[in-house]
Amino acid sequence: MIRNNTLTNNSICPAPGSSGYNPAHSCTVGKCSATVIVGHDWASDWVVENNTISNADGTAGPGCWGIAYSPGNGGYSEASFRFAIRGNTIVNPGNAAIRTAACQNCLIENNNVIWTPNSVTSAGGGVYCISAANNAVSASPGTTYQNTNLTIRNNTCYFAKTSDVSRGVTVQSVGTGHIVTNNLIVFDAQGTNLASACVDTTGLTMSAFTAFDYNHCYHAASWTPTQSLAAWRASAGAPDAHSLASDPLLIGTPSQSSPGNTAIGAGSPAKSAGTAAYSAPRDRSTCARPSPPSIGAYEYFAAPCATKPADGPTQLR
């Protein structure tokens, strides 16, 4: 379990002459240049929860990922099983905020990810809020594992500005049984780059998903890399039939010091607009969500919930 840590402006800088030093890839102390929470090889039943990964606006390089669990050693099969990545706050990563590959029966929920105006420029490339792609290692002997039965629900992604490639939720190429529901994705005033897209399922048909609906994406250039929301809904499987594209009316402008401004207000169309069938049972504050729940990491409550349920077992599929 990795829980309740705060990691700010992290960097990995091998000293000249030491193992791993490469002058072509030198880094600056205080500038995030590598994945902050990362794992490879074999792992199961991990919980990565309530951590804060925060970088100052404009300081993260393209090697700065937030949380990543995927094959990375090479030469043999690697996989993760029954992971839960939930309730984390990730501010200004330089690449993907959360990434999984070769992850089976894994859960990603209630995470809050934001990019402030200059952070995308410093990254110098694509930025992805949640990315599940195929980099499974084919090894002999051994079995090649792929993303299977991923649940991505009730996350919030906020982009103050977009890069040449910016994506909300990406589930590509491999696997079946995936669920993508109740996610809130906001491309704000400067988020007008033509390459921004809410979701990306390149290489998969809707038959790979158990549910893909009740998401809310505002101000993107397109819903998928090649389709508007209307065209996407008209495709086979009718995805995102109940999803929204209006202004979600956040309570404020998100920033490094105020990432919680991605919460929704009383008048938000995301309020009570999610699906209870595929919802996180609790929100980021561990308060029980009502039925129907709101879309995004933060549930709307008119008043603070009186009783927070005790911690129970992680709910995985």
PDB file of C-alpha atoms in Angstrom:
ATOM      1  CA  MET A   1       0.000   0.000   0.000  1.00  0.00           C
ATOM      2  CA  ILE A   2       1.203   3.497  -0.891  1.00  0.00           C
ATOM      3  CA  ARG A   3      -0.982   5.973   0.977  1.00  0.00           C
ATOM      4  CA  ASN A   4      -1.100   9.597   2.156  1.00  0.00           C
ATOM      5  CA  ASN A   5       2.231  10.795   0.760  1.00  0.00           C
ATOM      6  CA  THR A   6       3.016  14.265  -0.597  1.00  0.00           C
ATOM      7  CA  LEU A   7       5.656  14.424  -3.333  1.00  0.00           C
ATOM      8  CA  THR A   8       6.554  17.860  -4.681  1.00  0.00           C
ATOM      9  CA  ASN A   9       8.922  18.889  -7.508  1.00  0.00           C
ATOM     10  CA  ASN A  10      10.750  15.560  -7.517  1.00  0.00           C
ATOM     11  CA  SER A  11      13.811  14.974  -9.681  1.00  0.00           C
ATOM     12  CA  ILE A  12      16.313  12.194 -10.248  1.00  0.00           C
ATOM     13  CA  CYS A  13      19.771  13.551 -11.052  1.00  0.00           C
ATOM     14  CA  PRO A  14      22.658  11.051 -11.146  1.00  0.00           C
ATOM     15  CA  ALA A  15      25.931  12.741 -10.276  1.00  0.00           C
ATOM     16  CA  PRO A  16      28.559  13.084 -13.017  1.00  0.00           C
ATOM     17  CA  GLY A  17      30.614   9.920 -13.145  1.00  0.00           C
ATOM     18  CA  SER A  18      28.043   7.856 -11.295  1.00  0.00           C
ATOM     19  CA  SER A  19      26.068   4.940 -12.671  1.00  0.00           C
ATOM     20  CA  GLY A  20      23.219   6.191 -14.830  1.00  0.00           C
ATOM     21  CA  TYR A  21      24.728   9.603 -15.524  1.00  0.00           C
ATOM     22  CA  ASN A  22      24.209  10.777 -19.085  1.00  0.00           C
ATOM     23  CA  PRO A  23      25.079  14.399 -19.925  1.00  0.00           C
ATOM     24  CA  ALA A  24      22.548  14.312 -22.753  1.00  0.00           C
ATOM     25  CA  HIS A  25      19.807  13.637 -20.218  1.00  0.00           C
ATOM     26  CA  SER A  26      20.914  15.761 -17.318  1.00  0.00           C
ATOM     27  CA  CYS A  27      18.246  17.284 -15.161  1.00  0.00           C
ATOM     28  CA  THR A  28      17.645  20.262 -12.956  1.00  0.00           C
ATOM     29  CA  VAL A  29      17.140  19.847  -9.228  1.00  0.00           C
ATOM     30  CA  GLY A  30      13.554  20.729  -8.405  1.00  0.00           C
ATOM     31  CA  LYS A  31      12.295  19.909 -11.899  1.00  0.00           C
ATOM     32  CA  CYS A  32      10.368  16.656 -12.157  1.00  0.00           C
ATOM     33  CA  SER A  33      12.133  14.496 -14.716  1.00  0.00           C
ATOM     34  CA  ALA A  34      10.994  10.930 -13.982  1.00  0.00           C
ATOM     35  CA  THR A  35       7.915   8.974 -12.939  1.00  0.00           C
ATOM     36  CA  VAL A  36       7.100   9.767  -9.321  1.00  0.00           C
ATOM     37  CA  ILE A  37       5.332   6.534  -8.282  1.00  0.00           C
ATOM     38  CA  VAL A  38       6.296   3.681 -10.586  1.00  0.00           C
ATOM     39  CA  GLY A  39       6.297  -0.098 -10.614  1.00  0.00           C
ATOM     40  CA  HIS A  40       7.324  -2.867 -13.005  1.00  0.00           C
ATOM     41  CA  ASP A  41       7.604  -6.650 -12.832  1.00  0.00           C
ATOM     42  CA  TRP A  42       4.949  -8.724 -11.000  1.00  0.00           C
ATOM     43  CA  ALA A  43       2.605  -7.239  -8.419  1.00  0.00           C
ATOM     44  CA  SER A  44      -0.872  -7.867  -7.076  1.00  0.00           C
ATOM     45  CA  ASP A  45      -3.428  -6.345  -4.700  1.00  0.00           C
ATOM     46  CA  TRP A  46      -1.686  -2.997  -4.336  1.00  0.00           C
ATOM     47  CA  VAL A  47      -3.547   0.131  -3.226  1.00  0.00           C
ATOM     48  CA  VAL A  48      -2.136   3.521  -4.267  1.00  0.00           C
ATOM     49  CA  GLU A  49      -4.363   5.962  -2.444  1.00  0.00           C
ATOM     50  CA  ASN A  50      -4.683   9.578  -1.297  1.00  0.00           C
ATOM     51  CA  ASN A  51      -1.237  10.635  -2.471  1.00  0.00           C
ATOM     52  CA  THR A  52      -0.457  14.146  -3.702  1.00  0.00           C
ATOM     53  CA  ILE A  53       2.027  14.579  -6.545  1.00  0.00           C
ATOM     54  CA  SER A  54       2.530  18.261  -7.240  1.00  0.00           C
ATOM     55  CA  ASN A  55       4.830  20.219  -9.545  1.00  0.00           C
ATOM     56  CA  ALA A  56       5.060  23.968  -9.943  1.00  0.00           C
ATOM     57  CA  ASP A  57       3.563  25.402 -13.115  1.00  0.00           C
ATOM     58  CA  GLY A  58       5.963  25.001 -16.022  1.00  0.00           C
ATOM     59  CA  THR A  59       8.582  22.853 -14.252  1.00  0.00           C
ATOM     60  CA  ALA A  60       7.850  19.257 -15.317  1.00  0.00           C
ATOM     61  CA  GLY A  61       9.688  17.672 -18.212  1.00  0.00           C
ATOM     62  CA  PRO A  62       8.274  15.027 -20.591  1.00  0.00           C
ATOM     63  CA  GLY A  63       9.800  12.239 -18.487  1.00  0.00           C
ATOM     64  CA  CYS A  64       7.731  13.294 -15.475  1.00  0.00           C
ATOM     65  CA  TRP A  65       4.851  10.849 -15.176  1.00  0.00           C
ATOM     66  CA  GLY A  66       2.589  10.708 -12.142  1.00  0.00           C
ATOM     67  CA  ILE A  67       1.662   7.108 -11.286  1.00  0.00           C
ATOM     68  CA  ALA A  68       2.622   4.297 -13.652  1.00  0.00           C
ATOM     69  CA  TYR A  69       2.456   0.525 -13.353  1.00  0.00           C
ATOM     70  CA  SER A  70       3.430  -1.334 -16.506  1.00  0.00           C
ATOM     71  CA  PRO A  71       6.014  -3.732 -17.930  1.00  0.00           C
ATOM     72  CA  GLY A  72       9.404  -2.069 -18.045  1.00  0.00           C
ATOM     73  CA  ASN A  73      12.193  -4.525 -17.354  1.00  0.00           C
ATOM     74  CA  GLY A  74      12.199  -6.418 -20.643  1.00  0.00           C
ATOM     75  CA  GLY A  75      13.019 -10.009 -21.440  1.00  0.00           C
ATOM     76  CA  TYR A  76      10.189 -11.684 -19.531  1.00  0.00           C
ATOM     77  CA  SER A  77       6.469 -11.363 -18.913  1.00  0.00           C
ATOM     78  CA  GLU A  78       5.294  -8.755 -16.414  1.00  0.00           C
ATOM     79  CA  ALA A  79       1.819  -7.951 -15.125  1.00  0.00           C
ATOM     80  CA  SER A  80      -0.217  -6.311 -12.365  1.00  0.00           C
ATOM     81  CA  PHE A  81      -3.353  -7.765 -10.823  1.00  0.00           C
ATOM     82  CA  ARG A  82      -6.186  -6.201  -8.790  1.00  0.00           C
ATOM     83  CA  PHE A  83      -4.576  -2.794  -8.360  1.00  0.00           C
ATOM     84  CA  ALA A  84      -6.550   0.143  -6.952  1.00  0.00           C
ATOM     85  CA  ILE A  85      -5.366   3.662  -7.813  1.00  0.00           C
ATOM     86  CA  ARG A  86      -7.798   5.996  -6.115  1.00  0.00           C
ATOM     87  CA  GLY A  87      -8.209   9.348  -4.441  1.00  0.00           C
ATOM     88  CA  ASN A  88      -4.871  10.730  -5.631  1.00  0.00           C
ATOM     89  CA  THR A  89      -4.206  14.370  -6.543  1.00  0.00           C
ATOM     90  CA  ILE A  90      -1.758  14.912  -9.403  1.00  0.00           C
ATOM     91  CA  VAL A  91      -0.780  18.442 -10.421  1.00  0.00           C
ATOM     92  CA  ASN A  92       1.235  19.311 -13.541  1.00  0.00           C
ATOM     93  CA  PRO A  93       2.777  16.027 -14.640  1.00  0.00           C
ATOM     94  CA  GLY A  94       4.854  16.246 -17.801  1.00  0.00           C
ATOM     95  CA  ASN A  95       3.294  13.267 -19.526  1.00  0.00           C
ATOM     96  CA  ALA A  96       0.660  10.780 -18.373  1.00  0.00           C
ATOM     97  CA  ALA A  97      -0.800  11.406 -14.927  1.00  0.00           C
ATOM     98  CA  ILE A  98      -1.920   7.786 -14.444  1.00  0.00           C
ATOM     99  CA  ARG A  99      -0.870   4.929 -16.694  1.00  0.00           C
ATOM    100  CA  THR A 100      -1.460   1.191 -16.593  1.00  0.00           C
ATOM    101  CA  ALA A 101      -0.464  -1.608 -18.932  1.00  0.00           C
ATOM    102  CA  ALA A 102      -0.744  -5.366 -18.509  1.00  0.00           C
ATOM    103  CA  CYS A 103      -3.087  -4.619 -15.592  1.00  0.00           C
ATOM    104  CA  GLN A 104      -5.903  -7.075 -14.951  1.00  0.00           C
ATOM    105  CA  ASN A 105      -8.985  -6.392 -12.822  1.00  0.00           C
ATOM    106  CA  CYS A 106      -7.622  -2.973 -11.880  1.00  0.00           C
ATOM    107  CA  LEU A 107      -9.533   0.027 -10.543  1.00  0.00           C
ATOM    108  CA  ILE A 108      -8.847   3.736 -11.156  1.00  0.00           C
ATOM    109  CA  GLU A 109     -11.290   6.006  -9.324  1.00  0.00           C
ATOM    110  CA  ASN A 110     -11.738   9.342  -7.553  1.00  0.00           C
ATOM    111  CA  ASN A 111      -8.447  10.773  -8.809  1.00  0.00           C
ATOM    112  CA  ASN A 112      -8.111  14.521  -9.402  1.00  0.00           C
ATOM    113  CA  VAL A 113      -5.636  15.610 -12.100  1.00  0.00           C
ATOM    114  CA  ILE A 114      -4.930  19.182 -13.189  1.00  0.00           C
ATOM    115  CA  TRP A 115      -2.616  21.020 -15.558  1.00  0.00           C
ATOM    116  CA  THR A 116      -2.149  24.759 -15.010  1.00  0.00           C
ATOM    117  CA  PRO A 117      -1.461  27.108 -17.977  1.00  0.00           C
ATOM    118  CA  ASN A 118       2.303  26.733 -18.469  1.00  0.00           C
ATOM    119  CA  SER A 119       2.694  23.102 -17.457  1.00  0.00           C
ATOM    120  CA  VAL A 120       1.750  21.672 -20.844  1.00  0.00           C
ATOM    121  CA  THR A 121       4.236  23.927 -22.615  1.00  0.00           C
ATOM    122  CA  SER A 122       7.056  22.737 -20.370  1.00  0.00           C
ATOM    123  CA  ALA A 123       6.179  19.106 -21.038  1.00  0.00           C
ATOM    124  CA  GLY A 124       6.811  19.611 -24.723  1.00  0.00           C
ATOM    125  CA  GLY A 125       4.512  16.862 -25.963  1.00  0.00           C
ATOM    126  CA  GLY A 126       1.338  14.973 -25.317  1.00  0.00           C
ATOM    127  CA  VAL A 127      -0.284  14.934 -21.902  1.00  0.00           C
ATOM    128  CA  TYR A 128      -2.701  12.203 -20.883  1.00  0.00           C
ATOM    129  CA  CYS A 129      -4.881  12.191 -17.790  1.00  0.00           C
ATOM    130  CA  ILE A 130      -5.535   8.436 -17.623  1.00  0.00           C
ATOM    131  CA  SER A 131      -3.836   6.161 -20.125  1.00  0.00           C
ATOM    132  CA  ALA A 132      -4.294   2.413 -20.505  1.00  0.00           C
ATOM    133  CA  ALA A 133      -2.344   1.186 -23.482  1.00  0.00           C
ATOM    134  CA  ASN A 134      -0.619  -1.918 -24.763  1.00  0.00           C
ATOM    135  CA  ASN A 135       3.038  -2.309 -23.936  1.00  0.00           C
ATOM    136  CA  ALA A 136       2.810  -5.898 -22.778  1.00  0.00           C
ATOM    137  CA  VAL A 137       6.069  -7.794 -23.065  1.00  0.00           C
ATOM    138  CA  SER A 138       6.087 -10.860 -25.283  1.00  0.00           C
ATOM    139  CA  ALA A 139       8.631 -13.189 -23.775  1.00  0.00           C
ATOM    140  CA  SER A 140       9.573 -16.795 -24.161  1.00  0.00           C
ATOM    141  CA  PRO A 141       8.950 -18.657 -22.007  1.00  0.00           C
ATOM    142  CA  GLY A 142       5.989 -16.901 -20.465  1.00  0.00           C
ATOM    143  CA  THR A 143       2.511 -15.532 -21.047  1.00  0.00           C
ATOM    144  CA  THR A 144       1.866 -12.104 -22.508  1.00  0.00           C
ATOM    145  CA  TYR A 145      -0.532 -10.200 -20.247  1.00  0.00           C
ATOM    146  CA  GLN A 146      -2.721  -7.310 -21.378  1.00  0.00           C
ATOM    147  CA  ASN A 147      -5.034  -4.767 -19.790  1.00  0.00           C
ATOM    148  CA  THR A 148      -8.240  -6.643 -18.943  1.00  0.00           C
ATOM    149  CA  ASN A 149     -11.333  -5.660 -16.928  1.00  0.00           C
ATOM    150  CA  LEU A 150     -10.165  -2.120 -16.193  1.00  0.00           C
ATOM    151  CA  THR A 151     -12.597   0.105 -14.302  1.00  0.00           C
ATOM    152  CA  ILE A 152     -12.036   3.851 -14.766  1.00  0.00           C
ATOM    153  CA  ARG A 153     -14.739   5.774 -12.936  1.00  0.00           C
ATOM    154  CA  ASN A 154     -15.410   9.067 -11.179  1.00  0.00           C
ATOM    155  CA  ASN A 155     -12.111  10.725 -12.043  1.00  0.00           C
ATOM    156  CA  THR A 156     -11.642  14.432 -12.794  1.00  0.00           C
ATOM    157  CA  CYS A 157      -9.195  15.763 -15.400  1.00  0.00           C
ATOM    158  CA  TYR A 158      -8.644  19.509 -15.839  1.00  0.00           C
ATOM    159  CA  PHE A 159      -6.513  21.049 -18.590  1.00  0.00           C
ATOM    160  CA  ALA A 160      -5.998  24.820 -18.405  1.00  0.00           C
ATOM    161  CA  LYS A 161      -4.183  24.514 -21.721  1.00  0.00           C
ATOM    162  CA  THR A 162      -3.615  21.677 -24.174  1.00  0.00           C
ATOM    163  CA  SER A 163      -0.592  20.388 -26.032  1.00  0.00           C
ATOM    164  CA  ASP A 164      -0.221  18.906 -29.492  1.00  0.00           C
ATOM    165  CA  VAL A 165      -1.879  15.764 -28.120  1.00  0.00           C
ATOM    166  CA  SER A 166      -4.032  15.997 -24.984  1.00  0.00           C
ATOM    167  CA  ARG A 167      -6.381  13.232 -23.902  1.00  0.00           C
ATOM    168  CA  GLY A 168      -8.799  12.696 -21.043  1.00  0.00           C
ATOM    169  CA  VAL A 169      -9.254   8.919 -20.806  1.00  0.00           C
ATOM    170  CA  THR A 170      -7.388   6.594 -23.162  1.00  0.00           C
ATOM    171  CA  VAL A 171      -8.058   2.845 -23.333  1.00  0.00           C
ATOM    172  CA  GLN A 172      -6.455   1.462 -26.467  1.00  0.00           C
ATOM    173  CA  SER A 173      -5.646  -1.656 -28.441  1.00  0.00           C
ATOM    174  CA  VAL A 174      -6.205  -4.549 -26.050  1.00  0.00           C
ATOM    175  CA  GLY A 175      -8.464  -6.182 -23.522  1.00  0.00           C
ATOM    176  CA  THR A 176     -12.132  -6.730 -22.789  1.00  0.00           C
ATOM    177  CA  GLY A 177     -14.517  -6.043 -19.927  1.00  0.00           C
ATOM    178  CA  HIS A 178     -13.449  -2.422 -19.498  1.00  0.00           C
ATOM    179  CA  ILE A 179     -15.680   0.164 -17.769  1.00  0.00           C
ATOM    180  CA  VAL A 180     -15.348   3.925 -18.381  1.00  0.00           C
ATOM    181  CA  THR A 181     -18.048   5.865 -16.532  1.00  0.00           C
ATOM    182  CA  ASN A 182     -18.740   9.023 -14.520  1.00  0.00           C
ATOM    183  CA  ASN A 183     -15.499  10.774 -15.508  1.00  0.00           C
ATOM    184  CA  LEU A 184     -15.314  14.579 -15.698  1.00  0.00           C
ATOM    185  CA  ILE A 185     -12.899  16.098 -18.236  1.00  0.00           C
ATOM    186  CA  VAL A 186     -12.508  19.855 -18.633  1.00  0.00           C
ATOM    187  CA  PHE A 187     -10.497  21.707 -21.249  1.00  0.00           C
ATOM    188  CA  ASP A 188     -10.699  25.282 -20.000  1.00  0.00           C
ATOM    189  CA  ALA A 189     -10.448  28.661 -21.715  1.00  0.00           C
ATOM    190  CA  GLN A 190      -7.008  28.059 -23.199  1.00  0.00           C
ATOM    191  CA  GLY A 191      -7.775  24.442 -24.029  1.00  0.00           C
ATOM    192  CA  THR A 192      -8.580  24.997 -27.673  1.00  0.00           C
ATOM    193  CA  ASN A 193      -5.822  23.003 -29.356  1.00  0.00           C
ATOM    194  CA  LEU A 194      -7.220  20.987 -32.248  1.00  0.00           C
ATOM    195  CA  ALA A 195      -5.589  17.804 -30.981  1.00  0.00           C
ATOM    196  CA  SER A 196      -7.438  17.681 -27.646  1.00  0.00           C
ATOM    197  CA  ALA A 197      -9.925  14.839 -27.246  1.00  0.00           C
ATOM    198  CA  CYS A 198     -12.087  13.566 -24.408  1.00  0.00           C
ATOM    199  CA  VAL A 199     -11.535   9.850 -24.955  1.00  0.00           C
ATOM    200  CA  ASP A 200      -9.424   7.632 -27.185  1.00  0.00           C
ATOM    201  CA  THR A 201     -10.255   3.968 -27.832  1.00  0.00           C
ATOM    202  CA  THR A 202      -8.073   3.475 -30.907  1.00  0.00           C
ATOM    203  CA  GLY A 203      -7.833  -0.209 -31.788  1.00  0.00           C
ATOM    204  CA  LEU A 204     -10.901  -1.274 -29.783  1.00  0.00           C
ATOM    205  CA  THR A 205     -14.593  -1.595 -30.578  1.00  0.00           C
ATOM    206  CA  MET A 206     -17.362  -1.096 -28.045  1.00  0.00           C
ATOM    207  CA  SER A 207     -17.557  -4.868 -27.611  1.00  0.00           C
ATOM    208  CA  ALA A 208     -14.393  -4.492 -25.496  1.00  0.00           C
ATOM    209  CA  PHE A 209     -16.326  -2.419 -22.933  1.00  0.00           C
ATOM    210  CA  THR A 210     -18.914  -3.507 -20.401  1.00  0.00           C
ATOM    211  CA  ALA A 211     -19.948   0.144 -20.000  1.00  0.00           C
ATOM    212  CA  PHE A 212     -18.839   3.404 -21.640  1.00  0.00           C
ATOM    213  CA  ASP A 213     -21.249   6.165 -20.660  1.00  0.00           C
ATOM    214  CA  TYR A 214     -22.223   8.950 -18.252  1.00  0.00           C
ATOM    215  CA  ASN A 215     -19.016  10.895 -18.808  1.00  0.00           C
ATOM    216  CA  HIS A 216     -18.830  14.694 -18.976  1.00  0.00           C
ATOM    217  CA  CYS A 217     -16.342  16.451 -21.256  1.00  0.00           C
ATOM    218  CA  TYR A 218     -16.270  20.195 -21.845  1.00  0.00           C
ATOM    219  CA  HIS A 219     -14.537  22.358 -24.441  1.00  0.00           C
ATOM    220  CA  ALA A 220     -12.506  19.673 -26.217  1.00  0.00           C
ATOM    221  CA  ALA A 221     -11.735  19.995 -29.907  1.00  0.00           C
ATOM    222  CA  SER A 222     -13.448  16.636 -30.460  1.00  0.00           C
ATOM    223  CA  TRP A 223     -14.896  13.829 -28.378  1.00  0.00           C
ATOM    224  CA  THR A 224     -12.561  11.209 -29.857  1.00  0.00           C
ATOM    225  CA  PRO A 225      -9.483  11.984 -31.974  1.00  0.00           C
ATOM    226  CA  THR A 226     -11.632  11.724 -35.120  1.00  0.00           C
ATOM    227  CA  GLN A 227     -15.264  12.186 -34.043  1.00  0.00           C
ATOM    228  CA  SER A 228     -17.679  14.636 -32.500  1.00  0.00           C
ATOM    229  CA  LEU A 229     -19.886  13.448 -29.647  1.00  0.00           C
ATOM    230  CA  ALA A 230     -22.789  12.997 -32.085  1.00  0.00           C
ATOM    231  CA  ALA A 231     -20.708  10.873 -34.463  1.00  0.00           C
ATOM    232  CA  TRP A 232     -19.287   8.867 -31.571  1.00  0.00           C
ATOM    233  CA  ARG A 233     -22.768   8.126 -30.243  1.00  0.00           C
ATOM    234  CA  ALA A 234     -23.867   7.009 -33.703  1.00  0.00           C
ATOM    235  CA  SER A 235     -21.076   4.441 -33.936  1.00  0.00           C
ATOM    236  CA  ALA A 236     -21.548   0.760 -33.152  1.00  0.00           C
ATOM    237  CA  GLY A 237     -22.459   0.188 -29.525  1.00  0.00           C
ATOM    238  CA  ALA A 238     -23.790   3.740 -29.014  1.00  0.00           C
ATOM    239  CA  PRO A 239     -21.182   4.836 -26.443  1.00  0.00           C
ATOM    240  CA  ASP A 240     -21.668   7.872 -24.187  1.00  0.00           C
ATOM    241  CA  ALA A 241     -25.403   7.983 -24.876  1.00  0.00           C
ATOM    242  CA  HIS A 242     -26.020   9.838 -21.592  1.00  0.00           C
ATOM    243  CA  SER A 243     -22.790  11.842 -21.486  1.00  0.00           C
ATOM    244  CA  LEU A 244     -22.622  15.638 -21.282  1.00  0.00           C
ATOM    245  CA  ALA A 245     -20.619  18.345 -23.046  1.00  0.00           C
ATOM    246  CA  SER A 246     -21.786  21.524 -21.279  1.00  0.00           C
ATOM    247  CA  ASP A 247     -19.874  23.756 -18.863  1.00  0.00           C
ATOM    248  CA  PRO A 248     -19.655  21.754 -15.603  1.00  0.00           C
ATOM    249  CA  LEU A 249     -19.536  24.951 -13.508  1.00  0.00           C
ATOM    250  CA  LEU A 250     -16.587  24.175 -11.272  1.00  0.00           C
ATOM    251  CA  ILE A 251     -16.451  26.006  -7.952  1.00  0.00           C
ATOM    252  CA  GLY A 252     -13.302  27.919  -8.960  1.00  0.00           C
ATOM    253  CA  THR A 253     -10.189  27.951 -11.095  1.00  0.00           C
ATOM    254  CA  PRO A 254      -7.984  24.964 -10.235  1.00  0.00           C
ATOM    255  CA  SER A 255      -4.354  25.715  -9.362  1.00  0.00           C
ATOM    256  CA  GLN A 256      -1.426  24.038  -7.646  1.00  0.00           C
ATOM    257  CA  SER A 257      -2.506  25.548  -4.341  1.00  0.00           C
ATOM    258  CA  SER A 258      -6.227  24.930  -4.938  1.00  0.00           C
ATOM    259  CA  PRO A 259      -6.611  21.644  -6.840  1.00  0.00           C
ATOM    260  CA  GLY A 260      -9.948  21.095  -5.114  1.00  0.00           C
ATOM    261  CA  ASN A 261     -11.503  23.815  -7.246  1.00  0.00           C
ATOM    262  CA  THR A 262     -12.376  21.037  -9.683  1.00  0.00           C
ATOM    263  CA  ALA A 263     -15.327  20.262  -7.390  1.00  0.00           C
ATOM    264  CA  ILE A 264     -18.750  21.042  -8.826  1.00  0.00           C
ATOM    265  CA  GLY A 265     -21.256  23.560  -7.517  1.00  0.00           C
ATOM    266  CA  ALA A 266     -24.968  23.269  -6.796  1.00  0.00           C
ATOM    267  CA  GLY A 267     -25.923  24.335 -10.322  1.00  0.00           C
ATOM    268  CA  SER A 268     -23.559  22.016 -12.147  1.00  0.00           C
ATOM    269  CA  PRO A 269     -25.099  19.779 -14.822  1.00  0.00           C
ATOM    270  CA  ALA A 270     -22.715  17.057 -13.577  1.00  0.00           C
ATOM    271  CA  LYS A 271     -24.601  16.971 -10.267  1.00  0.00           C
ATOM    272  CA  SER A 272     -26.607  13.724  -9.962  1.00  0.00           C
ATOM    273  CA  ALA A 273     -25.900  12.985 -13.643  1.00  0.00           C
ATOM    274  CA  GLY A 274     -23.866   9.798 -13.224  1.00  0.00           C
ATOM    275  CA  THR A 275     -24.810   6.148 -13.182  1.00  0.00           C
ATOM    276  CA  ALA A 276     -25.140   4.347  -9.856  1.00  0.00           C
ATOM    277  CA  ALA A 277     -24.588   0.980 -11.526  1.00  0.00           C
ATOM    278  CA  TYR A 278     -20.942   1.798 -12.315  1.00  0.00           C
ATOM    279  CA  SER A 279     -20.101   4.440  -9.725  1.00  0.00           C
ATOM    280  CA  ALA A 280     -17.437   4.634  -7.061  1.00  0.00           C
ATOM    281  CA  PRO A 281     -19.402   3.974  -3.840  1.00  0.00           C
ATOM    282  CA  ARG A 282     -17.636   6.845  -2.044  1.00  0.00           C
ATOM    283  CA  ASP A 283     -16.178  10.134  -3.208  1.00  0.00           C
ATOM    284  CA  ARG A 284     -12.738  11.565  -2.457  1.00  0.00           C
ATOM    285  CA  SER A 285     -13.775  12.514   1.061  1.00  0.00           C
ATOM    286  CA  THR A 286     -14.927   8.902   1.677  1.00  0.00           C
ATOM    287  CA  CYS A 287     -18.531  10.077   1.959  1.00  0.00           C
ATOM    288  CA  ALA A 288     -21.079   7.669   0.508  1.00  0.00           C
ATOM    289  CA  ARG A 289     -22.354   8.814  -2.869  1.00  0.00           C
ATOM    290  CA  PRO A 290     -26.118   9.180  -3.300  1.00  0.00           C
ATOM    291  CA  SER A 291     -28.118   7.604  -6.101  1.00  0.00           C
ATOM    292  CA  PRO A 292     -27.862   8.907  -8.731  1.00  0.00           C
ATOM    293  CA  PRO A 293     -24.285  10.048  -8.102  1.00  0.00           C
ATOM    294  CA  SER A 294     -22.539  13.048  -9.581  1.00  0.00           C
ATOM    295  CA  ILE A 295     -19.955  12.822 -12.339  1.00  0.00           C
ATOM    296  CA  GLY A 296     -16.326  13.382 -11.355  1.00  0.00           C
ATOM    297  CA  ALA A 297     -14.099  12.758  -8.368  1.00  0.00           C
ATOM    298  CA  TYR A 298     -16.029  15.112  -6.078  1.00  0.00           C
ATOM    299  CA  GLU A 299     -19.606  14.329  -5.149  1.00  0.00           C
ATOM    300  CA  TYR A 300     -21.853  17.333  -4.582  1.00  0.00           C
ATOM    301  CA  PHE A 301     -23.203  17.593  -1.042  1.00  0.00           C
ATOM    302  CA  ALA A 302     -25.379  20.509   0.053  1.00  0.00           C
ATOM    303  CA  ALA A 303     -23.841  20.089   3.512  1.00  0.00           C
ATOM    304  CA  PRO A 304     -20.885  18.008   4.709  1.00  0.00           C
ATOM    305  CA  CYS A 305     -21.872  14.397   5.179  1.00  0.00           C
ATOM    306  CA  ALA A 306     -22.499  13.653   8.840  1.00  0.00           C
ATOM    307  CA  THR A 307     -21.011  10.183   8.955  1.00  0.00           C
ATOM    308  CA  LYS A 308     -18.209   8.783   6.878  1.00  0.00           C
ATOM    309  CA  PRO A 309     -18.317   5.009   6.511  1.00  0.00           C
ATOM    310  CA  ALA A 310     -15.481   3.035   8.002  1.00  0.00           C
ATOM    311  CA  ASP A 311     -12.811   1.777   5.651  1.00  0.00           C
ATOM    312  CA  GLY A 312     -13.871  -1.454   4.056  1.00  0.00           C
ATOM    313  CA  PRO A 313     -12.314  -3.817   1.563  1.00  0.00           C
ATOM    314  CA  THR A 314     -11.300  -2.430  -1.800  1.00  0.00           C
ATOM    315  CA  GLN A 315     -14.085  -3.038  -4.295  1.00  0.00           C
ATOM    316  CA  LEU A 316     -12.589  -4.695  -7.357  1.00  0.00           C
ATOM    317  CA  ARG A 317     -14.095  -6.624 -10.232  1.00  0.00           C
TER     318      ARG A 317
END
